[in-house]
mmCIF file of C-alpha atoms in Angstrom:
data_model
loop_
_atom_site.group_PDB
_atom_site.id
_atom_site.type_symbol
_atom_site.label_atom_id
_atom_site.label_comp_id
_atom_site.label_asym_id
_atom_site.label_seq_id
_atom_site.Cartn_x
_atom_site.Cartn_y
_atom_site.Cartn_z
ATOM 1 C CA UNK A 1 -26.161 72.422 17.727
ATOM 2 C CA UNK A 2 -23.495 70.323 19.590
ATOM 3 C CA UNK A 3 -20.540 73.460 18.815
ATOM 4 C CA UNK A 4 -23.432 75.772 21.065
ATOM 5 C CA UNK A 5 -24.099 73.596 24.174
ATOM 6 C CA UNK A 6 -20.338 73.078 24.423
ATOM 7 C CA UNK A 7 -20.177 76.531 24.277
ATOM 8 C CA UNK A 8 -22.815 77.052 26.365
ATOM 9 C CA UNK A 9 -21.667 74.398 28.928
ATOM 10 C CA UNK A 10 -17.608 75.166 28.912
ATOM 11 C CA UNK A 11 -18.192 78.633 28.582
ATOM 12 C CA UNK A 12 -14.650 79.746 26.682
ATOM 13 C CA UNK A 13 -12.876 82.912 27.259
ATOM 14 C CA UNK A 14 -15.286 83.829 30.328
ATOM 15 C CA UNK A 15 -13.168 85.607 33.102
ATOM 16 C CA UNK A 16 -11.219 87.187 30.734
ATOM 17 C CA UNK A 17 -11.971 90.551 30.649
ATOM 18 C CA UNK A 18 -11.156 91.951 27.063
ATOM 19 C CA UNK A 19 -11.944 95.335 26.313
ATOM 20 C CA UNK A 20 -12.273 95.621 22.411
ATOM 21 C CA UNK A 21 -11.703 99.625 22.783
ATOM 22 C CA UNK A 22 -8.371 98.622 25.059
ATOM 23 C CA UNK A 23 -6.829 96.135 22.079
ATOM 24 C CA UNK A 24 -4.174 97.454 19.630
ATOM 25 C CA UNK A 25 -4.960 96.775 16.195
ATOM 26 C CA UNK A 26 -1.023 97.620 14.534
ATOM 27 C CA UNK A 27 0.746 95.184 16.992
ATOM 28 C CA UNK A 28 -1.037 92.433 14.565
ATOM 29 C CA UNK A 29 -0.575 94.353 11.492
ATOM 30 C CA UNK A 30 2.787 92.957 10.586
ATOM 31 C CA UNK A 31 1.915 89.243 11.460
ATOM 32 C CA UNK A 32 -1.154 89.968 9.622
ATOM 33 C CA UNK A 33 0.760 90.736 6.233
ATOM 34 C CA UNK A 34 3.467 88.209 6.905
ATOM 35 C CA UNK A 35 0.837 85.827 6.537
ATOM 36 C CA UNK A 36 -0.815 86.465 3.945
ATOM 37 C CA UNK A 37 2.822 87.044 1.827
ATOM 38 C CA UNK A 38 3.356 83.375 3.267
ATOM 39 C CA UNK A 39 0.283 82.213 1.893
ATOM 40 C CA UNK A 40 0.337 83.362 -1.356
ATOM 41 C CA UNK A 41 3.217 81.924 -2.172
ATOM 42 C CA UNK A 42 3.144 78.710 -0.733
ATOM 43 C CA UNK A 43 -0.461 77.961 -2.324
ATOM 44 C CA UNK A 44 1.308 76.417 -5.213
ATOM 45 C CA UNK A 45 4.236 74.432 -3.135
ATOM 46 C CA UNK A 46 1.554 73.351 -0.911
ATOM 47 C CA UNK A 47 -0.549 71.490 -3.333
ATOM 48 C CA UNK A 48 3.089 70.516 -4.811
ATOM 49 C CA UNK A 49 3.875 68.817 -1.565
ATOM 50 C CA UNK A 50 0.123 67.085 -1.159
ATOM 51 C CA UNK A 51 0.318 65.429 -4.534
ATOM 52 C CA UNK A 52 3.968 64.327 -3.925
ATOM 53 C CA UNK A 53 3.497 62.820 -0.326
ATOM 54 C CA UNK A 54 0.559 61.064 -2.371
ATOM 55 C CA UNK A 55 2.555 58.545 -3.749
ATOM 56 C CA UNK A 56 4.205 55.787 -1.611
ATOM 57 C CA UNK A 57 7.647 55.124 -1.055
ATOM 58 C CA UNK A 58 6.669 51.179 -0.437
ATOM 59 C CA UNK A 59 3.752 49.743 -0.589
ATOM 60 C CA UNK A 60 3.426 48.469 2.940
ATOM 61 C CA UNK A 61 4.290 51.908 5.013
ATOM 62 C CA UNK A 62 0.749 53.297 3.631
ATOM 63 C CA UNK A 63 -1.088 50.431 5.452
ATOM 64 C CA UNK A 64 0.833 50.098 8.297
ATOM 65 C CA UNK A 65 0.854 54.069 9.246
ATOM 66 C CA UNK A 66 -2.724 54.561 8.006
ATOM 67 C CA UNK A 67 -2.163 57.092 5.491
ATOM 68 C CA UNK A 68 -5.556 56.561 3.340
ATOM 69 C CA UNK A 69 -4.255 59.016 0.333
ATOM 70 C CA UNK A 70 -1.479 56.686 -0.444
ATOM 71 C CA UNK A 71 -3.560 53.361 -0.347
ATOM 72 C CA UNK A 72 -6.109 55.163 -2.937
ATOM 73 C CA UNK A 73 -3.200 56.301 -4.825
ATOM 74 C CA UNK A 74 -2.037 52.620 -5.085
ATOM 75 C CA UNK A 75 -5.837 50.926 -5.553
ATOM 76 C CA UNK A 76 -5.808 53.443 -8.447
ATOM 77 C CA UNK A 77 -2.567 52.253 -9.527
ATOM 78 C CA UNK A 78 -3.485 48.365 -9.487
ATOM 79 C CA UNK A 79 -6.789 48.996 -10.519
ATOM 80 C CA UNK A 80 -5.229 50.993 -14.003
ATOM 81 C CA UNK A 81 -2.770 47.976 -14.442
ATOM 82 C CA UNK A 82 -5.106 45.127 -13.967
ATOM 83 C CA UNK A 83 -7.012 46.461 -16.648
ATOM 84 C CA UNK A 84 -4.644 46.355 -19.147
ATOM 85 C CA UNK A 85 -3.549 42.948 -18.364
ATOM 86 C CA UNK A 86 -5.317 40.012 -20.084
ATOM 87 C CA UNK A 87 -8.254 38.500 -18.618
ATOM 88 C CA UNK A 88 -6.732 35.372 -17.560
ATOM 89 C CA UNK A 89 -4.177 36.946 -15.209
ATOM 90 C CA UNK A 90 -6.542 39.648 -14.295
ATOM 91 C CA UNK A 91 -8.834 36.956 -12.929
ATOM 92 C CA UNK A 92 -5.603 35.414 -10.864
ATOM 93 C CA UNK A 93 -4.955 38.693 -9.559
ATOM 94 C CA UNK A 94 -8.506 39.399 -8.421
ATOM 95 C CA UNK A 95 -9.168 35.871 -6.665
ATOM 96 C CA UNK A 96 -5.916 36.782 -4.886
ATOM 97 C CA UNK A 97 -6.687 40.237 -3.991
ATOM 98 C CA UNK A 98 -10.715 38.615 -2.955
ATOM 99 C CA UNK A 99 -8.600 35.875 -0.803
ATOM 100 C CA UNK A 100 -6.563 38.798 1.206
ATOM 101 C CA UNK A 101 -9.684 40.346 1.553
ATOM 102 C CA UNK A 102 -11.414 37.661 3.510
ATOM 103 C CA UNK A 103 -8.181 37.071 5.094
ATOM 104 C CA UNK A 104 -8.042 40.346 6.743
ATOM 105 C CA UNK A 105 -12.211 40.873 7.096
ATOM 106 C CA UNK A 106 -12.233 37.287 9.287
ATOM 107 C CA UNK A 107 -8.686 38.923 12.040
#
């Protein structure tokens, strides 16, 4: 609803003038297929490249440059390690981790 009074309102592309008769579909044909070669093979390095940039260098960079991936990534990571830890450090860790929390809720 919001996309069409935008549209409505801004009005984009009027004054242009396109005829769709007038337009040449082979001077596209070639960026077209380049494209789609492109894509096809970089479906696989792309996903690659998301679940590598997914783990932090350090683990204040995440935090500071808001990069919310990485911070899950390392919740996961703590959260896996804690529980494997026994209880009575686990509880050490957690009032620590509760402390920071109220730390940074009350700035």
């Amino acid at each position: 609803m919001i996309g069409v009074v935008f549209g409505e309102l801004l009005k984009p592309g009027h004054g242009m003038h396109l005829d769709a008769v007038s337009l040449d579909a082979q001077s596209v044909e070639s960026y077209i297929a380049q494209g789609a070669s492109q894509q096809a093979q970089s479906v696989g390095e792309e996903i690659y490249h998301i679940l590598l940039s997914a783990i932090p260098h350090d683990p204040i960079t995440p935090f500071v440059e808001g990069k919310t991936l990485q911070v899950l990534v390392m919740a996961l990571v703590v959260a896996i390690l804690l529980s494997f830890v026994a209880p009575s450090f686990k509880e050490k860790c957690l009032r620590y981790f509760e402390s920071m929390q109220e730390l940074s809720l009350k700035c």
